[in-house]
Short mmCIF file of N, CA and C in Angstrom, two decimals:
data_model
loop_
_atom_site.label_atom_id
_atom_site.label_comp_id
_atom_site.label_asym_id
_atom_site.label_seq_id
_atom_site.Cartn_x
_atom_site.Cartn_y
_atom_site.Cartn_z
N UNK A 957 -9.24 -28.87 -6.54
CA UNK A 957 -8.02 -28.07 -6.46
C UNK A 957 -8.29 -26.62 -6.89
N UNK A 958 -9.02 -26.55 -8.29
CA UNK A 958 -9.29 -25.46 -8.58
C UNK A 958 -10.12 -24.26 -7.41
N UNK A 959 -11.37 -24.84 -6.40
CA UNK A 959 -11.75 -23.93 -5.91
C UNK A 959 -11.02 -23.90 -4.27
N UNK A 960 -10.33 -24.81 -4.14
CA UNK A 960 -8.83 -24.43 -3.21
C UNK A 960 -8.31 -23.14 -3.68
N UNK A 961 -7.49 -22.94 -4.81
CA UNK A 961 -7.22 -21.98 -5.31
C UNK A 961 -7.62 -20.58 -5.64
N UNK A 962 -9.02 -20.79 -5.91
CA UNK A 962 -10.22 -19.83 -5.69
C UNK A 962 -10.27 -18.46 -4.39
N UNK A 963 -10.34 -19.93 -3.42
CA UNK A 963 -10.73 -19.41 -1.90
C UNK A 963 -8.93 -18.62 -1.52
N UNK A 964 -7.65 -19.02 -1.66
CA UNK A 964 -6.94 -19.24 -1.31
C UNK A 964 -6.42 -17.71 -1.85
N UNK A 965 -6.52 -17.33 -3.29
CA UNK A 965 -7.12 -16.59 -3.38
C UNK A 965 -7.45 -15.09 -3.10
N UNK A 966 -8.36 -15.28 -2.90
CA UNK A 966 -9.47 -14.11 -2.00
C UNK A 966 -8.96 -14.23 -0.67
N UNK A 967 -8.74 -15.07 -0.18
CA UNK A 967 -7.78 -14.84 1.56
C UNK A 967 -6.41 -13.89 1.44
N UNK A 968 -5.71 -14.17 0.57
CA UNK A 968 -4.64 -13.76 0.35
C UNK A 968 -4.15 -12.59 0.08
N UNK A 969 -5.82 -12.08 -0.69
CA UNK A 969 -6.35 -10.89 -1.12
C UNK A 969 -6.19 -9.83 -0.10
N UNK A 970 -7.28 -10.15 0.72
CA UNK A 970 -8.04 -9.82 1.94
C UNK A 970 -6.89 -9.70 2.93
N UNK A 971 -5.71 -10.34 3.41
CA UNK A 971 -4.84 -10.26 4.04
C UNK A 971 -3.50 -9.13 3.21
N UNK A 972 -3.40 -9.23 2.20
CA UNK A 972 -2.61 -8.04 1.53
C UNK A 972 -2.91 -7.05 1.99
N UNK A 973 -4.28 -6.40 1.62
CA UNK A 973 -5.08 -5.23 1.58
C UNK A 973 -4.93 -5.34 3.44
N UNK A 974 -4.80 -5.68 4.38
CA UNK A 974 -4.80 -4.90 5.22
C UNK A 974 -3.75 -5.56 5.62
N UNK A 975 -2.56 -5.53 5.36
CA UNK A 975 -1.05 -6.07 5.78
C UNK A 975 -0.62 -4.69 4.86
N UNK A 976 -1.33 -3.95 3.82
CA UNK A 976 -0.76 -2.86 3.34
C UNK A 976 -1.39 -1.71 3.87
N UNK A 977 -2.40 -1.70 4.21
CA UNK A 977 -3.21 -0.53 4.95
C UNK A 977 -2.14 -0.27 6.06
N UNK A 978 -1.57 -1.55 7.06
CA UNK A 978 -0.64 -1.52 8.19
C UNK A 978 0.26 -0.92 7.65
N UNK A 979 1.05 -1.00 6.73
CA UNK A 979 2.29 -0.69 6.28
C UNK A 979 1.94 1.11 5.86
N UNK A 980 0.73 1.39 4.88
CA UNK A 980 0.38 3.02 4.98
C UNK A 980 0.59 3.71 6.44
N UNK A 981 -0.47 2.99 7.58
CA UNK A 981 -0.14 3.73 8.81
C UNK A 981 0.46 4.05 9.69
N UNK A 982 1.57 2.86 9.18
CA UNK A 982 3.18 2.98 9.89
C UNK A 982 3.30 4.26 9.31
N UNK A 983 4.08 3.68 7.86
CA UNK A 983 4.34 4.93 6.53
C UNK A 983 4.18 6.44 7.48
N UNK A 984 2.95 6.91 7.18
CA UNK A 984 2.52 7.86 7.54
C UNK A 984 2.86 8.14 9.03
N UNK A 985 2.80 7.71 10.00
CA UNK A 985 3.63 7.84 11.39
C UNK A 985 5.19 7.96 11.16
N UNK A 986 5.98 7.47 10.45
CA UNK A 986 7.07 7.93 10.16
C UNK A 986 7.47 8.71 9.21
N UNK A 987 6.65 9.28 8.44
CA UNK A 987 6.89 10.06 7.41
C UNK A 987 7.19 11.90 7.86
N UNK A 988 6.30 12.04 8.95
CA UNK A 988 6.42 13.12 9.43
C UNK A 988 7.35 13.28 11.01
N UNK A 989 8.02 11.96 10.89
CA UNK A 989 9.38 12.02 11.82
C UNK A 989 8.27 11.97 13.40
N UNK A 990 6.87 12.02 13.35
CA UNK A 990 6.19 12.16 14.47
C UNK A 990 5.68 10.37 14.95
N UNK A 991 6.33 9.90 15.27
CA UNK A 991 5.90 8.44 15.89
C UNK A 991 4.90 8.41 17.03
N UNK A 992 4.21 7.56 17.80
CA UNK A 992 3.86 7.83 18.95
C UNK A 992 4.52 8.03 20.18
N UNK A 993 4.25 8.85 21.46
CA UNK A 993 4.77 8.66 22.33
C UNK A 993 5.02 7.66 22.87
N UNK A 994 6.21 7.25 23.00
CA UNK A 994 6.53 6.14 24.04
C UNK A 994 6.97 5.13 23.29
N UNK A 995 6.86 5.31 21.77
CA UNK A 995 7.25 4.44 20.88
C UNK A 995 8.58 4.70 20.24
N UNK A 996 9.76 3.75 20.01
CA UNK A 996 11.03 4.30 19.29
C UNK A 996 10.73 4.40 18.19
N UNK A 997 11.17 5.11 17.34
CA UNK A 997 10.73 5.50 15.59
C UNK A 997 11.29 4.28 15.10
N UNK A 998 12.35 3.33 15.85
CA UNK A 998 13.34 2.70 14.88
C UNK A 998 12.26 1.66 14.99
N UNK A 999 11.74 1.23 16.20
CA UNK A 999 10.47 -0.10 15.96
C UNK A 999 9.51 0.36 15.26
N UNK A 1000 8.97 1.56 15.49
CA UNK A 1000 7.83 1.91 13.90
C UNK A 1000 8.35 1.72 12.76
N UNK A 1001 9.63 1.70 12.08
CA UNK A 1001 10.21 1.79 11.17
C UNK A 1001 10.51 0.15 11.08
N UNK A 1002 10.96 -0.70 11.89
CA UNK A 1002 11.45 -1.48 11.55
C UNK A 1002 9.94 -2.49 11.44
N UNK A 1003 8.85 -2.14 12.31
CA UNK A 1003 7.45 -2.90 12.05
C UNK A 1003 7.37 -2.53 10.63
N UNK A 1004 6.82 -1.19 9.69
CA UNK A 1004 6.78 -0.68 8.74
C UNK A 1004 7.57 -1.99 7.82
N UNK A 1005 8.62 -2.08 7.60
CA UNK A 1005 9.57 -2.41 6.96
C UNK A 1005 8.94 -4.29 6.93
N UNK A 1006 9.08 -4.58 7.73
CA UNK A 1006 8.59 -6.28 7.96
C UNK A 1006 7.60 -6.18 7.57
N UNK A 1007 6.38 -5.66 7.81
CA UNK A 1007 4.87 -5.39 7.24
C UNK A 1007 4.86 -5.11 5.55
N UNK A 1008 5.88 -4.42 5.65
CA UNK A 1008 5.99 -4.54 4.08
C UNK A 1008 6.06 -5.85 3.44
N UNK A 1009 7.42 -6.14 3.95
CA UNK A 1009 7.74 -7.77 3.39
C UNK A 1009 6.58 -8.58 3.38
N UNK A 1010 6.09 -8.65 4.14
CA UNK A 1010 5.04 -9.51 4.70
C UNK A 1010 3.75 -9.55 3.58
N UNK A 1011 3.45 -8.16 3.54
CA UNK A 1011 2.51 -7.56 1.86
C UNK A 1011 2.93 -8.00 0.81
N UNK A 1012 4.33 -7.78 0.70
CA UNK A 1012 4.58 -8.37 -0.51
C UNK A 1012 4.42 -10.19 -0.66
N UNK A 1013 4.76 -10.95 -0.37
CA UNK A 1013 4.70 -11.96 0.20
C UNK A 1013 3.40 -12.82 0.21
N UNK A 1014 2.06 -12.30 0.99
CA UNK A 1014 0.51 -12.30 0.28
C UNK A 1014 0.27 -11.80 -0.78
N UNK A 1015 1.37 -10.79 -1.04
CA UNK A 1015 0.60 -10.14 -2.87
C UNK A 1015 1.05 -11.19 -3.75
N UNK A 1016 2.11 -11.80 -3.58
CA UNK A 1016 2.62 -12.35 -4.77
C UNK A 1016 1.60 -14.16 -4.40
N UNK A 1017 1.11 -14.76 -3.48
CA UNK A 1017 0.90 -15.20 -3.06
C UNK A 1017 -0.78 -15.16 -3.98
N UNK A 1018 -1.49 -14.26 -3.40
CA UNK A 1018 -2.66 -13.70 -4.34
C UNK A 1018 -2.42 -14.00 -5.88
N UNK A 1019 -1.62 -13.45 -6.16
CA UNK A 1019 -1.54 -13.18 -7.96
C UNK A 1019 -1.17 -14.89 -8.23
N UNK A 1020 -0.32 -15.50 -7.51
CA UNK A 1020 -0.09 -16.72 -8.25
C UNK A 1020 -1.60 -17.63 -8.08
N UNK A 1021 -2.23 -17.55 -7.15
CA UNK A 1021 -3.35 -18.17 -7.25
C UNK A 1021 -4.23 -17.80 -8.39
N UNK A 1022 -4.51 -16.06 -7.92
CA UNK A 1022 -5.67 -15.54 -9.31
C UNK A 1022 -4.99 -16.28 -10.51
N UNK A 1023 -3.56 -16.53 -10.63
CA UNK A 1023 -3.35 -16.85 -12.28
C UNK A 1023 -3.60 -17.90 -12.54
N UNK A 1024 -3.46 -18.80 -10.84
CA UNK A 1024 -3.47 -20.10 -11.22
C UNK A 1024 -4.43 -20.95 -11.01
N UNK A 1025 -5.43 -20.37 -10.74
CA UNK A 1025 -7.11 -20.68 -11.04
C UNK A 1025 -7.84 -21.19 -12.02
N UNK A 1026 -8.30 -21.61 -12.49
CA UNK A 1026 -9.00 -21.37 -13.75
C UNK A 1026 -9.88 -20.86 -14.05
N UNK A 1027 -11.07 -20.77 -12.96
CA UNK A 1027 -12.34 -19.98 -12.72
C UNK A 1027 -12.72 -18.71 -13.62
N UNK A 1028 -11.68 -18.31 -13.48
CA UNK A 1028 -11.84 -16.90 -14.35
C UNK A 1028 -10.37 -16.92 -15.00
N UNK A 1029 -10.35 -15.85 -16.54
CA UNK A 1029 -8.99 -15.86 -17.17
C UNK A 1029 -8.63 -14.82 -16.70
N UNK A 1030 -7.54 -14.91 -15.99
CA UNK A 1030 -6.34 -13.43 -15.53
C UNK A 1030 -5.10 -14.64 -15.70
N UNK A 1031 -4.49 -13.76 -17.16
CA UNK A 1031 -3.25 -14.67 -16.68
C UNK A 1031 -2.13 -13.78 -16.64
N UNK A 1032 -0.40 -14.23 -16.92
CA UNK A 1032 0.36 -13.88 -16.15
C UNK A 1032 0.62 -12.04 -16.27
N UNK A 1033 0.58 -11.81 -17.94
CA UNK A 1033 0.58 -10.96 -18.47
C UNK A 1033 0.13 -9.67 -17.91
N UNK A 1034 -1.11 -10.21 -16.92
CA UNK A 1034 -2.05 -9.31 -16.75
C UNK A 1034 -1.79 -8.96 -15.26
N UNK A 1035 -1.40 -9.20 -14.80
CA UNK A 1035 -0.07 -9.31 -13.21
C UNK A 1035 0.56 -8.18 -13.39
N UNK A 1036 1.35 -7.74 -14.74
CA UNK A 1036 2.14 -6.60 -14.82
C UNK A 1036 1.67 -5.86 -15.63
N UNK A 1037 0.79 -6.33 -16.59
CA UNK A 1037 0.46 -5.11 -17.93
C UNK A 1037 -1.23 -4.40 -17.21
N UNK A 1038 -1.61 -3.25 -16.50
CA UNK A 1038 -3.23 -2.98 -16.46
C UNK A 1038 -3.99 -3.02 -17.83
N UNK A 1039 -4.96 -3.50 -17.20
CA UNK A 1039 -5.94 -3.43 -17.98
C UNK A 1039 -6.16 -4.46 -19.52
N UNK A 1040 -5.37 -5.50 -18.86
CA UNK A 1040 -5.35 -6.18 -19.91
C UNK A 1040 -6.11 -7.67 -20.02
N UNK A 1041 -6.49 -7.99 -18.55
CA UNK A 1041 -6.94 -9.15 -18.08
C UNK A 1041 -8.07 -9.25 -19.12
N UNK A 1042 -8.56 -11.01 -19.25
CA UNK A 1042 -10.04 -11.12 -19.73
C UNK A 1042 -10.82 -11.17 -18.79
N UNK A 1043 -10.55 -10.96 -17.33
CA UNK A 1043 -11.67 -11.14 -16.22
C UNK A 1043 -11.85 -9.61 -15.96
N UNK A 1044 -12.90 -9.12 -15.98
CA UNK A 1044 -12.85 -7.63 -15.14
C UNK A 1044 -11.27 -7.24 -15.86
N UNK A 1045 -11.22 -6.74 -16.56
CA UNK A 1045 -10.11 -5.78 -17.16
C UNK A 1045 -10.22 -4.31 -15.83
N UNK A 1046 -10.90 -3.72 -15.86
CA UNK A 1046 -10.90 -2.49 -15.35
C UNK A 1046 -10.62 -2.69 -13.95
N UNK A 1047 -11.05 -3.34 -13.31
CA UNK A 1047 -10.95 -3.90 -12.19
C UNK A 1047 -9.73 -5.01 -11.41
N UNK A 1048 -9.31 -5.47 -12.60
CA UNK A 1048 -7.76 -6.10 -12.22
C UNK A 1048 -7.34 -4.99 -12.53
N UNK A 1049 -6.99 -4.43 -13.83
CA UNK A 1049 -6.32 -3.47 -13.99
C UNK A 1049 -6.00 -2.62 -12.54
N UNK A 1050 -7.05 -2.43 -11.85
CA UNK A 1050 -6.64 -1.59 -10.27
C UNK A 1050 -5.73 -2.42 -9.56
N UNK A 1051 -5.46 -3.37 -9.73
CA UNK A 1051 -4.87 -4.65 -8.78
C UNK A 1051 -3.42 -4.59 -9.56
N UNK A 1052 -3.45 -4.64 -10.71
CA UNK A 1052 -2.33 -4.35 -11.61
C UNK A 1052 -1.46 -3.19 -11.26
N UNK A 1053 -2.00 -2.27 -11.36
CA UNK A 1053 -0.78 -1.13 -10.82
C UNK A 1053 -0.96 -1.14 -9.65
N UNK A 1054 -1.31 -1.57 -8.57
CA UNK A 1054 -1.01 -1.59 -7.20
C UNK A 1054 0.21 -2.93 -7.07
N UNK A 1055 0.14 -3.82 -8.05
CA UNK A 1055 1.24 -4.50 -8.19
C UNK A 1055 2.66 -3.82 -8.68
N UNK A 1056 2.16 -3.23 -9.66
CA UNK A 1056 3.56 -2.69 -10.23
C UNK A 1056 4.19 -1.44 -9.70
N UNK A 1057 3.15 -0.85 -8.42
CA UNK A 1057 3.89 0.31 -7.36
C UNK A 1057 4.30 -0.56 -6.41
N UNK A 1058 3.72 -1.81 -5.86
CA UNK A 1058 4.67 -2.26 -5.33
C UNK A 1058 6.15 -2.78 -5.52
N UNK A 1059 6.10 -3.24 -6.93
CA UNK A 1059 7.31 -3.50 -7.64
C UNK A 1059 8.56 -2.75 -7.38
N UNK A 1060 7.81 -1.21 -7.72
CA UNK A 1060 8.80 -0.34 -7.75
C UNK A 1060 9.59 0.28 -6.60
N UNK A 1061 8.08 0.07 -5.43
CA UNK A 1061 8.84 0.47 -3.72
C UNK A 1061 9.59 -0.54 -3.35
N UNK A 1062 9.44 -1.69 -3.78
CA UNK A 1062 10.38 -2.69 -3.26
C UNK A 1062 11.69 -2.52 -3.91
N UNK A 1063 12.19 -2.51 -5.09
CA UNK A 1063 13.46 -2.25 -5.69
C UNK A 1063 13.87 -1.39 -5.11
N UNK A 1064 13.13 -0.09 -5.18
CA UNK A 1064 13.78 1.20 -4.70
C UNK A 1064 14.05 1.45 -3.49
N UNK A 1065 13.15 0.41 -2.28
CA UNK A 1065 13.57 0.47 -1.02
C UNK A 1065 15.23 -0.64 -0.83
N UNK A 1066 15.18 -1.76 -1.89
CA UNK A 1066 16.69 -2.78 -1.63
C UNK A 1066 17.41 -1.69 -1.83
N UNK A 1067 17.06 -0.57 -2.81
CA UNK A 1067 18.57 -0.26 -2.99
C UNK A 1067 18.53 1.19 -2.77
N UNK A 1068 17.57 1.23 -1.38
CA UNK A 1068 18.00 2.80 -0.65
C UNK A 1068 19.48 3.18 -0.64
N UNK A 1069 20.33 2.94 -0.33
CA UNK A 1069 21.37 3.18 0.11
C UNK A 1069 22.33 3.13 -0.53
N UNK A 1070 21.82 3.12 -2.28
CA UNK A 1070 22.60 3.34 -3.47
C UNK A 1070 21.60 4.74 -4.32
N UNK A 1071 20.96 4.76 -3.91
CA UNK A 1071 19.80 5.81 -4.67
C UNK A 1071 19.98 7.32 -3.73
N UNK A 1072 19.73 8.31 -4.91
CA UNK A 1072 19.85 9.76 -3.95
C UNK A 1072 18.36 9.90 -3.60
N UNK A 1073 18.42 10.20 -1.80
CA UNK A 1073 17.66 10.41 -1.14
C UNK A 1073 16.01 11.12 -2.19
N UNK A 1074 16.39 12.10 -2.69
CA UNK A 1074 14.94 12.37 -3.32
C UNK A 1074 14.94 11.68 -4.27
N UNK A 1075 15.52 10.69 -4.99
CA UNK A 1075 14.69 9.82 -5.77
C UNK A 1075 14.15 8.99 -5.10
N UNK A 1076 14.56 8.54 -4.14
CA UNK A 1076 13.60 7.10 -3.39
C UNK A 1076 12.23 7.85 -2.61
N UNK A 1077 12.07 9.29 -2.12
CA UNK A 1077 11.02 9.77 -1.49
C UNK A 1077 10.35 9.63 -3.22
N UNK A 1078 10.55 10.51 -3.87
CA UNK A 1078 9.84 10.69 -5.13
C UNK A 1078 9.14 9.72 -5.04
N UNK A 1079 9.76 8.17 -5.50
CA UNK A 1079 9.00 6.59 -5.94
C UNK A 1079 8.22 6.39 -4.52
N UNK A 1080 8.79 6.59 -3.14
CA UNK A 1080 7.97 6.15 -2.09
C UNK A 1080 6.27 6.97 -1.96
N UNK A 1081 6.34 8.52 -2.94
CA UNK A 1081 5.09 9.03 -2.31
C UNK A 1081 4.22 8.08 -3.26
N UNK A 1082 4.77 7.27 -4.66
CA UNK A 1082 4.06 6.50 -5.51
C UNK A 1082 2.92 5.36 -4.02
N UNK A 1083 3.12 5.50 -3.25
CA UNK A 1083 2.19 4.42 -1.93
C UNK A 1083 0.82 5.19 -1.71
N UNK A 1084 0.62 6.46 -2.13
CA UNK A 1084 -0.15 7.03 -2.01
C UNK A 1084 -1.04 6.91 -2.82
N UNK A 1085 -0.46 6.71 -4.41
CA UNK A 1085 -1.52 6.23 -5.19
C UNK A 1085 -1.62 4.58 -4.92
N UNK A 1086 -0.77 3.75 -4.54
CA UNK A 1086 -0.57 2.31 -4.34
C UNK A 1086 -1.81 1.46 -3.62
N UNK A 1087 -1.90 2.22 -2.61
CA UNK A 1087 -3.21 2.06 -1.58
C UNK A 1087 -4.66 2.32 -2.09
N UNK A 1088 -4.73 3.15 -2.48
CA UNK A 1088 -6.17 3.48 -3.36
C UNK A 1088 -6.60 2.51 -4.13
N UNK A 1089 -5.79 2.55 -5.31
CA UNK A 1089 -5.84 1.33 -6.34
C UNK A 1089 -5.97 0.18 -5.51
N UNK A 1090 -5.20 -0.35 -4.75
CA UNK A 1090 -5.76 -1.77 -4.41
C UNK A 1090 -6.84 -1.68 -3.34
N UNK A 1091 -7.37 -0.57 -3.02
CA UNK A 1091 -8.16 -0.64 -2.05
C UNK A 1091 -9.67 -0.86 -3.18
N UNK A 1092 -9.93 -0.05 -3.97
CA UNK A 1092 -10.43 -0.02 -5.49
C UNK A 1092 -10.44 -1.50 -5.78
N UNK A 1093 -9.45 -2.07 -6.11
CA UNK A 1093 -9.39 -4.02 -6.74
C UNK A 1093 -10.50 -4.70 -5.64
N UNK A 1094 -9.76 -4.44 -4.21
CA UNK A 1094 -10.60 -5.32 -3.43
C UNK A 1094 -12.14 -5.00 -3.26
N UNK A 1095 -12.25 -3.82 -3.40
CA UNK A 1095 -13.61 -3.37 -2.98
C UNK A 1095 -14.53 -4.48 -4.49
N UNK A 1096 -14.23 -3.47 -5.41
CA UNK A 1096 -14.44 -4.28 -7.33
C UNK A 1096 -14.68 -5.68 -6.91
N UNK A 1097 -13.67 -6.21 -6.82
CA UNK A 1097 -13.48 -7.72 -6.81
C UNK A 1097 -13.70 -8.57 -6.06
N UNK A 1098 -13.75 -7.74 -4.67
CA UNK A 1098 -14.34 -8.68 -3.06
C UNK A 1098 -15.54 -9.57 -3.10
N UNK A 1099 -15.87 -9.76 -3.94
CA UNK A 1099 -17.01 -10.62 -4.20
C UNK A 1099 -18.36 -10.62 -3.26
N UNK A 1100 -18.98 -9.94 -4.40
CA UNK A 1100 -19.95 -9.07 -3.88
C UNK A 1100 -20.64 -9.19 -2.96
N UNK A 1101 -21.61 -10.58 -2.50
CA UNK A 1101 -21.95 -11.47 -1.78
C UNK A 1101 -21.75 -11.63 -0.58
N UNK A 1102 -20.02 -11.28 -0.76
CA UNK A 1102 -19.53 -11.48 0.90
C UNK A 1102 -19.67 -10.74 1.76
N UNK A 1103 -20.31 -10.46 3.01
CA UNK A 1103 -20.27 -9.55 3.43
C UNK A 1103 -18.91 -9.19 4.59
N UNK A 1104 -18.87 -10.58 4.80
CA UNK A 1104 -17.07 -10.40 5.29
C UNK A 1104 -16.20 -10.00 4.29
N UNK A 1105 -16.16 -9.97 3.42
CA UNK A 1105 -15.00 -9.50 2.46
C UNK A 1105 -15.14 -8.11 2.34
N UNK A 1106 -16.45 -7.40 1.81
CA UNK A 1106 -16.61 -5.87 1.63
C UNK A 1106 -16.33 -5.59 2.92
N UNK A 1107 -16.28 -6.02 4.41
CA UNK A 1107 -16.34 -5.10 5.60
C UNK A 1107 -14.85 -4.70 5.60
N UNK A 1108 -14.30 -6.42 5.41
CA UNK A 1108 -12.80 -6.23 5.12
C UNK A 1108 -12.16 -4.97 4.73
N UNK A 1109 -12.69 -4.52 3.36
CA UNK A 1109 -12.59 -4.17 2.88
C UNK A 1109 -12.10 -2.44 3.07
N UNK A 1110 -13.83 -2.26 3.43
CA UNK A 1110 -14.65 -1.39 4.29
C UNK A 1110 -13.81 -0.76 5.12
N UNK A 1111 -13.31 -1.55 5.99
CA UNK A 1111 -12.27 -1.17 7.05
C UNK A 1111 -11.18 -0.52 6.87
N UNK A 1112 -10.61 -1.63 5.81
CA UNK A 1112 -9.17 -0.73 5.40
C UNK A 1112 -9.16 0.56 5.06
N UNK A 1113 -10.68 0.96 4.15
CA UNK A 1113 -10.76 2.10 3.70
C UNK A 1113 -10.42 3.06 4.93
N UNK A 1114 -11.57 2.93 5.84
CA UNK A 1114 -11.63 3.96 6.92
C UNK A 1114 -10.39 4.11 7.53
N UNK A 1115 -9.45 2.68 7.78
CA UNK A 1115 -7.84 3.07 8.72
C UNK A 1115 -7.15 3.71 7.99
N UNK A 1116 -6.99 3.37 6.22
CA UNK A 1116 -6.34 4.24 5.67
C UNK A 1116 -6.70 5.79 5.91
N UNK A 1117 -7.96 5.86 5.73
CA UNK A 1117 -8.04 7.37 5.29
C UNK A 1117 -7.58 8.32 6.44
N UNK A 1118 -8.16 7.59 7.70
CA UNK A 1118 -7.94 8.03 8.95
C UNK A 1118 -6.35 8.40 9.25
N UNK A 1119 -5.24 7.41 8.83
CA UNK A 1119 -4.36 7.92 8.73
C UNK A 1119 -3.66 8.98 7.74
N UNK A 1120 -3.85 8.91 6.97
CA UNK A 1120 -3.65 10.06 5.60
C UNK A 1120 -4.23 11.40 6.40
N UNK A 1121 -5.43 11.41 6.94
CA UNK A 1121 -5.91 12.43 7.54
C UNK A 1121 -5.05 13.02 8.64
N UNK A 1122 -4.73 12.30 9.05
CA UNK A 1122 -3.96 12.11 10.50
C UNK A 1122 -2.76 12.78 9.48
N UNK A 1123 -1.87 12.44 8.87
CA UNK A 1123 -0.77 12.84 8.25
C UNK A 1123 -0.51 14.20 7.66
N UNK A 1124 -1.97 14.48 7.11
CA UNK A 1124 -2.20 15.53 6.11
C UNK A 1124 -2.11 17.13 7.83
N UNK A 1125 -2.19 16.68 8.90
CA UNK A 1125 -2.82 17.17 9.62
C UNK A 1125 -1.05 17.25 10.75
N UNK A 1126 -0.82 16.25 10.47
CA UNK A 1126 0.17 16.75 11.24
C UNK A 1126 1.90 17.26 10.34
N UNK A 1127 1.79 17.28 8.95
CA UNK A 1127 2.31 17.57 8.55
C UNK A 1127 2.30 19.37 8.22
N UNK A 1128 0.98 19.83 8.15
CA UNK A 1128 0.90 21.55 8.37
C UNK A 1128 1.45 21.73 9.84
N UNK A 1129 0.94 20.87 10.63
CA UNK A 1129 1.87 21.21 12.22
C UNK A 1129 3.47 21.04 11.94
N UNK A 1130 4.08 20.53 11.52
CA UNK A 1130 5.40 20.08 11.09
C UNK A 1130 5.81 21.54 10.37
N UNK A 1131 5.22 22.06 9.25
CA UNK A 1131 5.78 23.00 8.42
C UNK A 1131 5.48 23.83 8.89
N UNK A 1132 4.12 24.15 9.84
CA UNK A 1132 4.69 25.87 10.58
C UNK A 1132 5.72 25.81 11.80
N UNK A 1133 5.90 24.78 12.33
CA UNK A 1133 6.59 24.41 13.69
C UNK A 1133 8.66 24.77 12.64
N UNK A 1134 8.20 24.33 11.71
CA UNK A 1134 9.65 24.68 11.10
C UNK A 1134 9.78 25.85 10.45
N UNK A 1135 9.08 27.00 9.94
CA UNK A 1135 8.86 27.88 9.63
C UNK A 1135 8.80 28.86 11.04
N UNK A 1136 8.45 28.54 11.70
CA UNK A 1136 8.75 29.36 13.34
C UNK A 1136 10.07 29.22 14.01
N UNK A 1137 10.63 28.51 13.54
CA UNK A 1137 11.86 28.23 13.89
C UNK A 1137 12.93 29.05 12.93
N UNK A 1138 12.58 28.76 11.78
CA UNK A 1138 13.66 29.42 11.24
C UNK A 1138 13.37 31.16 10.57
N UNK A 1139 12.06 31.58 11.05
CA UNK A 1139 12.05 32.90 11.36
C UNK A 1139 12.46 33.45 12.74
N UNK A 1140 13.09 32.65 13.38
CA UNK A 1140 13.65 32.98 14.94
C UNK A 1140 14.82 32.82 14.40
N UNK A 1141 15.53 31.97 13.58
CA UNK A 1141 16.66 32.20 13.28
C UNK A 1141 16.87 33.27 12.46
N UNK A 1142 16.30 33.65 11.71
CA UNK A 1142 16.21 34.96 10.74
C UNK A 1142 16.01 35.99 11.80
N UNK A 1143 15.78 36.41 12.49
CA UNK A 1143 14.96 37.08 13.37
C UNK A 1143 16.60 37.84 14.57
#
């Protein structure tokens, strides 16, 4: 049972980390109001949104196994507090606050629609550090050996970054495209 749990696990892991990478590259496609052509923003948004759920769902999925393992000590404590685990402290600890930013996008996304608009962007740019950190856990923790797990891994890195890049890139297009505009209105 125990190395059921083990394996079960590290799958769960491995499927978070790129069920959240998906959810960054939505993110970032809707963040700058620029979707793809041909695509409605409301299905990028509404994929985004399910992909989330879906992350959350393997994350919590992950953590109840890591706790409920025995193999190694991470117990519950160490789910919400970083850096506190007896397994790899430093290294859950990364897994730890990628838990507890998810915590916080999830509350703050139920209750968009009671929250003022810049507080929920404020907590949402928290995904930016969210992704790193668990990209960090899995890399740490992917077990070293595997070479399917680091590619896993591997991968997410590159789609993330690729999109962030992508974002960082079309967001200066966004702010002079609006800055040209409203010196024509000044104008």
């Amino acid at each position: 049972m125990n190395e059921l749990l083990w394996y079960t696990s590290r799958a769960t892991g491995v499927v978070s980390l790129a069920l959240l990478t998906a959810v960054l590259v939505l993110g970032a496609l809707t963040a700058g109001r620029r979707a793809p052509h041909r695509v409605s923003p409301a299905v990028v948004m509404g994929l985004h949104r399910s992909l989330a759920l879906g992350t959350t769902t393997f994350l919590l999925a992950h953590i109840a196994t890591a706790v409920g393992e025995t193999y190694v000590n991470i117990d519950l404590v160490s789910a919400f507090l970083p850096f506190t685990s007896g397994y790899e402290p430093l290294w859950v600890g990364f897994g730890t606050i990628a838990f507890d930013l998810v915590l916080a996008l999830v509350v703050t996304s139920l209750l968009r629609h009671r929250l003022p608009e810049r507080l929920w962007k404020a907590v949402h740019v928290l995904a930016f550090a969210l992704w790193p950190s668990a990209v960090v856990h899995g890399w740490a923790m992917g077990t070293a050996n595997q070479p399917l797990l680091r590619g896993a891994t591997l991968a997410c890195a590159a789609i993330g970054l690729a999109a962030l890049g992508w974002r960082v890139v079309s967001t200066h297009h966004d702010r002079d495209r609006r800055r040209a505009v409203a010196l024509q209105e000044w104008s």
